Short mmCIF file of C-alpha atoms and ligand atoms in Angstrom, two decimals:
data_model
loop_
_atom_site.label_atom_id
_atom_site.label_comp_id
_atom_site.label_asym_id
_atom_site.label_seq_id
_atom_site.Cartn_x
_atom_site.Cartn_y
_atom_site.Cartn_z
CA MET Y 1 103.00 -104.65 57.14
CA LYS Y 2 104.69 -101.43 58.03
CA GLU Y 3 107.09 -101.84 55.13
CA LYS Y 4 104.20 -102.53 52.78
CA ILE Y 5 102.47 -99.29 53.83
CA ALA Y 6 105.69 -97.32 53.49
CA GLU Y 7 106.16 -98.80 50.00
CA ILE Y 8 102.61 -97.88 48.97
CA LYS Y 9 103.25 -94.34 50.13
CA LYS Y 10 106.53 -94.07 48.28
CA VAL Y 11 105.19 -95.43 44.99
CA ALA Y 12 102.03 -93.30 45.23
CA LYS Y 13 104.03 -90.12 45.80
CA GLN Y 14 106.28 -90.83 42.83
CA LYS Y 15 103.27 -91.43 40.64
CA ILE Y 16 101.61 -88.20 41.76
CA GLU Y 17 104.69 -86.30 40.80
CA SER Y 18 104.98 -87.80 37.34
CA ILE Y 19 101.31 -87.49 36.42
CA THR Y 20 100.37 -85.00 33.69
CA THR Y 21 96.60 -85.18 33.24
CA LEU Y 22 93.63 -84.69 35.54
CA GLN Y 23 92.19 -88.01 34.40
CA GLU Y 24 95.33 -89.89 35.47
CA LEU Y 25 95.18 -88.15 38.81
CA GLN Y 26 91.54 -89.16 39.22
CA ASP Y 27 92.43 -92.83 38.45
CA LEU Y 28 95.23 -92.68 40.96
CA LYS Y 29 92.90 -91.34 43.64
CA VAL Y 30 90.56 -94.30 43.09
CA LYS Y 31 93.46 -96.74 43.10
CA TYR Y 32 94.82 -95.64 46.48
CA LEU Y 33 91.94 -94.01 48.36
CA GLY Y 34 88.82 -95.56 46.80
CA LYS Y 35 86.65 -98.23 48.39
CA LYS Y 36 88.62 -100.95 46.68
CA GLY Y 37 91.87 -99.05 47.02
CA GLU Y 38 95.10 -100.51 48.38
CA LEU Y 39 94.99 -98.60 51.71
CA THR Y 40 91.32 -99.38 52.22
CA SER Y 41 91.96 -103.10 51.85
CA ILE Y 42 94.65 -102.93 54.56
CA LEU Y 43 92.15 -101.22 56.87
CA LYS Y 44 89.65 -103.96 56.09
CA GLY Y 45 92.21 -106.58 57.07
CA LEU Y 46 92.99 -105.00 60.47
CA GLY Y 47 90.80 -107.65 62.18
CA SER Y 48 93.36 -110.34 61.54
CA LEU Y 49 96.12 -108.43 63.33
CA SER Y 50 97.02 -108.68 66.99
CA ALA Y 51 95.34 -106.31 69.43
CA GLU Y 52 98.67 -104.60 69.92
CA GLU Y 53 99.43 -104.04 66.26
CA ARG Y 54 95.91 -103.07 65.17
CA PRO Y 55 95.90 -99.39 66.42
CA LYS Y 56 99.45 -98.77 65.24
CA ILE Y 57 98.83 -100.01 61.68
CA GLY Y 58 95.42 -98.34 61.67
CA SER Y 59 96.83 -94.94 62.54
CA MET Y 60 99.70 -95.38 60.09
CA VAL Y 61 97.28 -96.13 57.25
CA ASN Y 62 95.17 -93.10 58.17
CA GLN Y 63 98.22 -90.88 58.25
CA VAL Y 64 99.38 -92.05 54.82
CA ARG Y 65 95.83 -91.61 53.55
CA ASP Y 66 95.74 -88.00 54.76
CA GLU Y 67 99.08 -87.30 53.26
CA LEU Y 68 98.20 -88.77 49.87
CA GLU Y 69 94.88 -86.91 49.89
CA LYS Y 70 96.70 -83.65 50.42
CA SER Y 71 99.29 -84.38 47.72
CA ILE Y 72 96.60 -85.31 45.22
CA GLU Y 73 94.66 -82.19 46.08
CA SER Y 74 97.59 -79.88 45.59
CA ALA Y 75 98.61 -81.67 42.37
CA GLU Y 76 95.07 -81.16 41.13
CA LYS Y 77 95.17 -77.46 41.95
CA ALA Y 78 98.48 -76.98 40.20
CA MET Y 79 97.24 -78.86 37.16
CA LYS Y 80 94.06 -76.79 36.92
CA ALA Y 81 96.00 -73.55 37.22
CA LYS Y 82 98.36 -74.68 34.50
CA ALA Y 83 95.48 -75.66 32.22
CA LEU Y 84 93.86 -72.24 32.69
CA GLU Y 85 97.11 -70.52 31.94
CA GLN Y 86 97.50 -72.54 28.76
CA ARG Y 87 93.97 -71.74 27.69
CA LEU Y 88 94.43 -68.03 28.26
CA GLU Y 89 97.66 -68.16 26.31
CA LYS Y 90 95.94 -69.98 23.44
CA GLU Y 91 92.94 -67.63 23.35
CA LYS Y 92 94.98 -64.48 23.51
CA ILE Y 93 93.88 -61.94 20.92
CA ASP Y 94 96.50 -59.90 19.20
CA VAL Y 95 94.85 -56.50 18.97
CA THR Y 96 97.55 -55.29 16.64
CA MET Y 97 96.58 -57.79 13.92
CA PRO Y 98 95.05 -56.19 10.81
CA SER Y 99 91.25 -56.48 10.89
CA LYS Y 100 89.11 -58.36 8.40
CA ASN Y 101 87.93 -56.19 5.53
CA ILE Y 102 84.39 -54.95 6.12
CA ALA Y 103 82.81 -54.01 2.82
CA LEU Y 104 81.48 -50.49 3.18
CA GLY Y 105 78.41 -49.59 1.19
CA SER Y 106 78.00 -46.23 -0.47
CA VAL Y 107 75.36 -43.56 -0.18
CA HIS Y 108 72.52 -43.98 -2.68
CA PRO Y 109 72.54 -41.25 -5.37
CA ILE Y 110 69.07 -40.07 -4.30
CA THR Y 111 70.22 -39.77 -0.69
CA GLN Y 112 73.36 -37.97 -1.86
CA VAL Y 113 71.30 -35.33 -3.66
CA ILE Y 114 68.95 -34.93 -0.70
CA GLU Y 115 71.90 -34.52 1.68
CA ASP Y 116 73.54 -31.94 -0.64
CA VAL Y 117 70.34 -29.93 -0.92
CA LYS Y 118 69.74 -30.05 2.84
CA GLU Y 119 73.27 -28.81 3.44
CA ILE Y 120 72.78 -25.86 1.09
CA PHE Y 121 69.48 -24.78 2.66
CA LEU Y 122 70.61 -25.36 6.24
CA GLY Y 123 73.44 -22.97 5.36
CA MET Y 124 70.80 -20.38 4.42
CA GLY Y 125 69.04 -20.75 7.77
CA TYR Y 126 66.27 -23.15 6.77
CA SER Y 127 65.03 -26.02 8.96
CA ILE Y 128 64.06 -29.50 7.79
CA ALA Y 129 60.36 -30.35 8.05
CA ASP Y 130 58.69 -33.73 7.76
CA GLY Y 131 55.22 -35.08 7.07
CA PRO Y 132 53.43 -38.40 6.52
CA GLU Y 133 53.44 -40.17 3.17
CA ILE Y 134 49.92 -41.50 3.76
CA GLU Y 135 48.11 -38.21 3.91
CA ARG Y 136 44.65 -36.67 4.02
CA THR Y 137 43.36 -34.98 0.85
CA TYR Y 138 42.74 -32.02 3.16
CA TYR Y 139 46.53 -31.38 3.33
CA VAL Y 140 47.46 -32.43 -0.21
CA PHE Y 141 44.61 -30.69 -2.06
CA ASP Y 142 41.89 -28.83 -0.11
CA GLN Y 143 44.08 -26.54 1.94
CA LEU Y 144 46.31 -25.99 -1.10
CA ASN Y 145 43.43 -24.40 -2.94
CA THR Y 146 43.03 -27.40 -5.25
CA PRO Y 147 39.32 -27.86 -5.92
CA ILE Y 148 37.54 -31.21 -5.96
CA ASP Y 149 37.33 -31.26 -9.79
CA HIS Y 150 41.05 -30.55 -10.34
CA PRO Y 151 42.70 -33.14 -12.61
CA ALA Y 152 45.48 -33.79 -10.04
CA ARG Y 153 42.82 -35.36 -7.81
CA ASP Y 154 41.90 -37.83 -10.52
CA LEU Y 155 42.08 -41.56 -9.81
CA GLN Y 156 44.45 -41.86 -12.75
CA ASP Y 157 47.02 -39.67 -11.04
CA THR Y 158 46.55 -40.45 -7.38
CA PHE Y 159 46.61 -43.60 -5.25
CA TYR Y 160 43.58 -43.49 -2.99
CA VAL Y 161 43.48 -45.37 0.30
CA THR Y 162 40.00 -44.15 1.12
CA GLU Y 163 37.96 -41.29 -0.31
CA ASP Y 164 39.88 -38.72 1.69
CA VAL Y 165 43.16 -40.51 2.43
CA ILE Y 166 45.82 -40.87 -0.28
CA LEU Y 167 49.50 -41.52 -0.83
CA ARG Y 168 50.73 -37.93 -1.07
CA THR Y 169 51.37 -36.85 -4.66
CA GLN Y 170 53.54 -33.91 -3.65
CA THR Y 171 55.45 -32.70 -0.61
CA SER Y 172 53.42 -29.45 -0.71
CA SER Y 173 51.21 -31.00 1.98
CA VAL Y 174 54.00 -30.29 4.45
CA GLN Y 175 53.61 -26.55 3.74
CA ILE Y 176 50.12 -26.71 5.19
CA ARG Y 177 51.14 -28.83 8.18
CA THR Y 178 53.91 -26.35 8.93
CA MET Y 179 51.83 -23.20 8.51
CA GLU Y 180 49.00 -24.61 10.63
CA ASN Y 181 51.41 -25.28 13.48
CA GLN Y 182 53.94 -22.49 13.26
CA LYS Y 183 53.78 -18.72 13.19
CA PRO Y 184 55.90 -16.79 10.64
CA PRO Y 185 58.77 -16.32 10.08
CA ILE Y 186 58.84 -19.77 8.47
CA LYS Y 187 61.80 -21.11 6.47
CA ILE Y 188 61.64 -24.83 5.78
CA ILE Y 189 62.54 -27.43 3.24
CA CYS Y 190 60.91 -30.84 3.23
CA PRO Y 191 62.50 -33.77 1.39
CA GLY Y 192 60.46 -36.94 1.02
CA ALA Y 193 58.87 -39.67 -1.06
CA VAL Y 194 55.75 -38.99 -3.12
CA TYR Y 195 53.51 -41.32 -5.15
CA ARG Y 196 51.69 -41.06 -8.44
CA SER Y 197 49.82 -43.65 -10.39
CA ASP Y 198 52.31 -43.60 -13.29
CA THR Y 199 53.45 -46.53 -15.40
CA VAL Y 200 57.11 -47.37 -14.91
CA ASP Y 201 59.43 -46.31 -17.73
CA ALA Y 202 62.83 -44.65 -18.14
CA THR Y 203 61.58 -41.33 -16.75
CA HIS Y 204 58.58 -42.32 -14.60
CA SER Y 205 58.17 -44.23 -11.38
CA PRO Y 206 55.09 -44.52 -9.14
CA LEU Y 207 57.38 -43.61 -6.24
CA PHE Y 208 59.79 -40.73 -6.49
CA HIS Y 209 61.20 -37.99 -4.29
CA GLN Y 210 60.59 -34.28 -4.01
CA ILE Y 211 62.04 -31.44 -2.04
CA GLU Y 212 59.67 -28.68 -1.07
CA GLY Y 213 60.65 -25.24 0.12
CA LEU Y 214 58.58 -22.61 1.91
CA VAL Y 215 59.38 -19.15 3.24
CA VAL Y 216 56.74 -16.96 4.92
CA ASP Y 217 57.52 -13.64 6.53
CA LYS Y 218 56.79 -9.92 6.18
CA ASN Y 219 57.82 -8.34 2.84
CA ILE Y 220 58.75 -11.54 1.04
CA THR Y 221 58.71 -10.90 -2.71
CA MET Y 222 59.33 -12.66 -6.01
CA THR Y 223 62.90 -11.32 -6.01
CA ASP Y 224 63.59 -13.27 -2.80
CA LEU Y 225 62.32 -16.40 -4.56
CA LYS Y 226 64.47 -15.80 -7.64
CA GLY Y 227 67.57 -14.92 -5.63
CA THR Y 228 67.18 -17.97 -3.39
CA LEU Y 229 66.72 -20.37 -6.29
CA GLU Y 230 69.61 -18.86 -8.22
CA MET Y 231 71.84 -19.28 -5.21
CA PHE Y 232 70.60 -22.85 -4.79
CA VAL Y 233 71.17 -24.03 -8.36
CA LYS Y 234 74.68 -22.52 -8.49
CA ASN Y 235 75.54 -24.32 -5.26
CA CYS Y 236 73.96 -27.60 -6.23
CA LEU Y 237 74.72 -27.83 -9.96
CA GLY Y 238 77.80 -25.68 -10.44
CA PRO Y 239 78.67 -21.95 -10.30
CA ASN Y 240 78.05 -21.38 -14.03
CA THR Y 241 74.48 -22.66 -13.90
CA LYS Y 242 71.91 -20.17 -15.22
CA ILE Y 243 68.24 -20.19 -14.22
CA ARG Y 244 65.22 -18.90 -16.13
CA PHE Y 245 61.60 -18.54 -15.08
CA ARG Y 246 58.54 -19.20 -17.25
CA PRO Y 247 54.98 -18.28 -16.25
CA HIS Y 248 52.96 -21.30 -15.16
CA HIS Y 249 49.93 -22.20 -13.09
CA PHE Y 250 49.69 -23.90 -9.70
CA PRO Y 251 46.53 -23.56 -7.63
CA TYR Y 252 48.54 -22.76 -4.49
CA THR Y 253 50.78 -19.99 -5.83
CA GLU Y 254 50.03 -16.63 -7.48
CA PRO Y 255 51.94 -15.76 -9.56
CA SER Y 256 53.37 -19.18 -10.40
CA ALA Y 257 56.37 -20.13 -12.46
CA GLU Y 258 58.39 -23.03 -13.68
CA ALA Y 259 62.14 -22.70 -13.59
CA ASP Y 260 64.64 -24.21 -16.00
CA VAL Y 261 68.38 -24.42 -15.53
CA SER Y 262 71.06 -24.27 -18.19
CA CYS Y 263 72.03 -27.86 -19.00
CA PHE Y 264 74.71 -28.90 -16.54
CA VAL Y 265 76.06 -31.50 -18.95
CA CYS Y 266 76.67 -29.32 -22.05
CA GLY Y 267 76.48 -25.90 -20.38
CA GLY Y 268 73.65 -24.80 -22.67
CA LYS Y 269 75.00 -25.74 -26.10
CA GLY Y 270 72.58 -28.63 -26.53
CA CYS Y 271 73.13 -32.33 -25.89
CA ARG Y 272 71.36 -35.64 -25.35
CA VAL Y 273 70.55 -34.91 -21.70
CA CYS Y 274 68.79 -31.58 -22.45
CA LYS Y 275 67.37 -32.93 -25.72
CA ASN Y 276 69.28 -30.20 -27.59
CA GLU Y 277 67.35 -27.46 -25.79
CA GLY Y 278 70.23 -26.19 -23.68
CA TRP Y 279 67.80 -25.96 -20.73
CA ILE Y 280 66.44 -28.54 -18.31
CA GLU Y 281 63.07 -28.07 -16.61
CA LEU Y 282 63.75 -28.24 -12.90
CA LEU Y 283 61.05 -27.01 -10.58
CA GLY Y 284 57.72 -25.37 -9.88
CA CYS Y 285 57.46 -22.28 -7.72
CA GLY Y 286 55.57 -19.12 -6.95
CA MET Y 287 54.30 -16.71 -4.35
CA VAL Y 288 52.10 -18.50 -1.83
CA HIS Y 289 48.45 -17.86 -2.77
CA PRO Y 290 46.77 -15.48 -0.29
CA LYS Y 291 43.96 -18.02 0.09
CA VAL Y 292 46.45 -20.70 1.20
CA LEU Y 293 47.90 -18.36 3.85
CA GLU Y 294 44.38 -17.53 5.00
CA ASN Y 295 43.44 -21.25 5.16
CA CYS Y 296 46.27 -21.68 7.64
CA GLY Y 297 45.34 -18.68 9.77
CA ILE Y 298 48.09 -16.40 8.44
CA ASP Y 299 46.97 -12.87 7.50
CA PRO Y 300 47.91 -12.28 3.79
CA ASN Y 301 47.76 -8.53 4.37
CA VAL Y 302 50.63 -8.78 6.82
CA TYR Y 303 52.61 -11.77 5.52
CA SER Y 304 53.65 -13.06 2.16
CA GLY Y 305 55.70 -16.04 1.12
CA PHE Y 306 57.25 -18.06 -1.66
CA ALA Y 307 57.34 -21.80 -2.25
CA PHE Y 308 58.98 -24.20 -4.63
CA GLY Y 309 59.16 -27.91 -5.26
CA PHE Y 310 61.31 -30.14 -7.41
CA GLY Y 311 62.03 -33.78 -8.16
CA VAL Y 312 65.14 -35.38 -6.70
CA GLU Y 313 65.49 -38.17 -9.28
CA ARG Y 314 65.74 -35.68 -12.13
CA ILE Y 315 68.69 -33.96 -10.45
CA ALA Y 316 70.36 -37.25 -9.52
CA MET Y 317 69.99 -38.59 -13.07
CA ALA Y 318 71.43 -35.46 -14.67
CA LYS Y 319 74.17 -35.06 -12.10
CA PHE Y 320 75.41 -38.65 -12.32
CA GLY Y 321 74.60 -39.20 -16.00
CA ILE Y 322 71.96 -41.90 -15.32
CA ASP Y 323 69.66 -42.38 -18.31
CA ASP Y 324 67.05 -44.72 -16.84
CA MET Y 325 65.16 -43.94 -13.61
CA ARG Y 326 64.49 -47.64 -12.99
CA LEU Y 327 68.17 -48.14 -12.17
CA LEU Y 328 67.69 -45.98 -9.06
CA PHE Y 329 65.12 -48.38 -7.63
CA GLU Y 330 66.39 -51.80 -8.67
CA ASN Y 331 69.02 -52.02 -5.92
CA ASP Y 332 71.56 -53.69 -8.18
CA VAL Y 333 74.85 -53.49 -6.29
CA ARG Y 334 76.85 -53.39 -9.54
CA PHE Y 335 75.04 -50.14 -10.36
CA LEU Y 336 75.01 -48.65 -6.88
CA LYS Y 337 78.65 -49.18 -6.05
CA GLN Y 338 79.66 -46.72 -8.77
CA PHE Y 339 78.51 -43.76 -6.66
N1 LIG O 401 53.91 -29.48 -6.08
C1 LIG O 401 54.43 -29.20 -7.41
C2 LIG O 401 54.62 -30.50 -8.17
O1 LIG O 401 54.50 -31.56 -7.58
C3 LIG O 401 55.75 -28.47 -7.31
C4 LIG O 401 55.55 -27.11 -6.73
C5 LIG O 401 55.14 -26.08 -7.54
C6 LIG O 401 55.73 -26.90 -5.39
C7 LIG O 401 54.95 -24.81 -7.00
C8 LIG O 401 55.52 -25.62 -4.86
C9 LIG O 401 55.15 -24.60 -5.67
O2 LIG O 401 55.68 -25.36 -3.57
O3 LIG O 401 54.98 -23.39 -5.14
O4 LIG O 401 54.86 -30.47 -9.34
#
């Protein structure tokens, strides 16, 4: 019996040493230590031994059992550690590997123009103002001295939400919001989307973008307006750009003007972009109407101001040689990735 136990121990130990997987180890544990295991069956058979032999064999079996348990346990630990090490080795990330190519988008031409213009005016000490696109007629028309029977208020030109709430047709509404909330000196530009009930074609879209400018302070004159706009167009469209002013009418400025710039494609000689005129109509402007200042609680006898507004799409189209406005809104990647 003693030899048999010693043999079991020897064989078991050899097996433990040669085992390579956790599953094999588990099977081995059942084989030797389980309920139907070899050592257990010897213990079960103790009854048939003599009273003298019984305790000796019993304690020998228990000793071998303990020993095998310990060996299996430490083999298990070693195996688990090795498996972890292998996994870590396999999952190691080489941070020096070249990364996958991430396709970078490009800045939309409209955004590019807006960013350029912002940069120019920030450089001249202006701040950026903002206002809602769904706006009260009070800000878009009433406070801007635009009477109830003015054609701009017509249903044909303006998207109405309710009788006195519209999609703003111009960024000039932000002038009022700014002047109502801020004391002069005021120097702002406001870029943003505006809406008009136009049919879509190559030069019209019911949504487009404007940039508004407003300066209010003491002793602001028309020369400040002209000088500022001249500086702006040279910066934005090229140093040889010329600007000319034509008398015009806006309800919120007096006097009012429209400004044209020398064609930045042909330089003024005449081409397809300027329709052979040599000039491109660019913006509306003027000296802020005294009534508008008064509406906002600014004394027109103390302060004066100038304002201007222009369309972003027109500049983007001329600058990038785009001949159809619809391209700017169709989000076709083949078109957009050129800029
Ligand atoms: N709001 C005008 C438009 O949508 C542009 C404009 C003209 C803005 C004169 C002004 C201005 O601030 O003084 O056509």
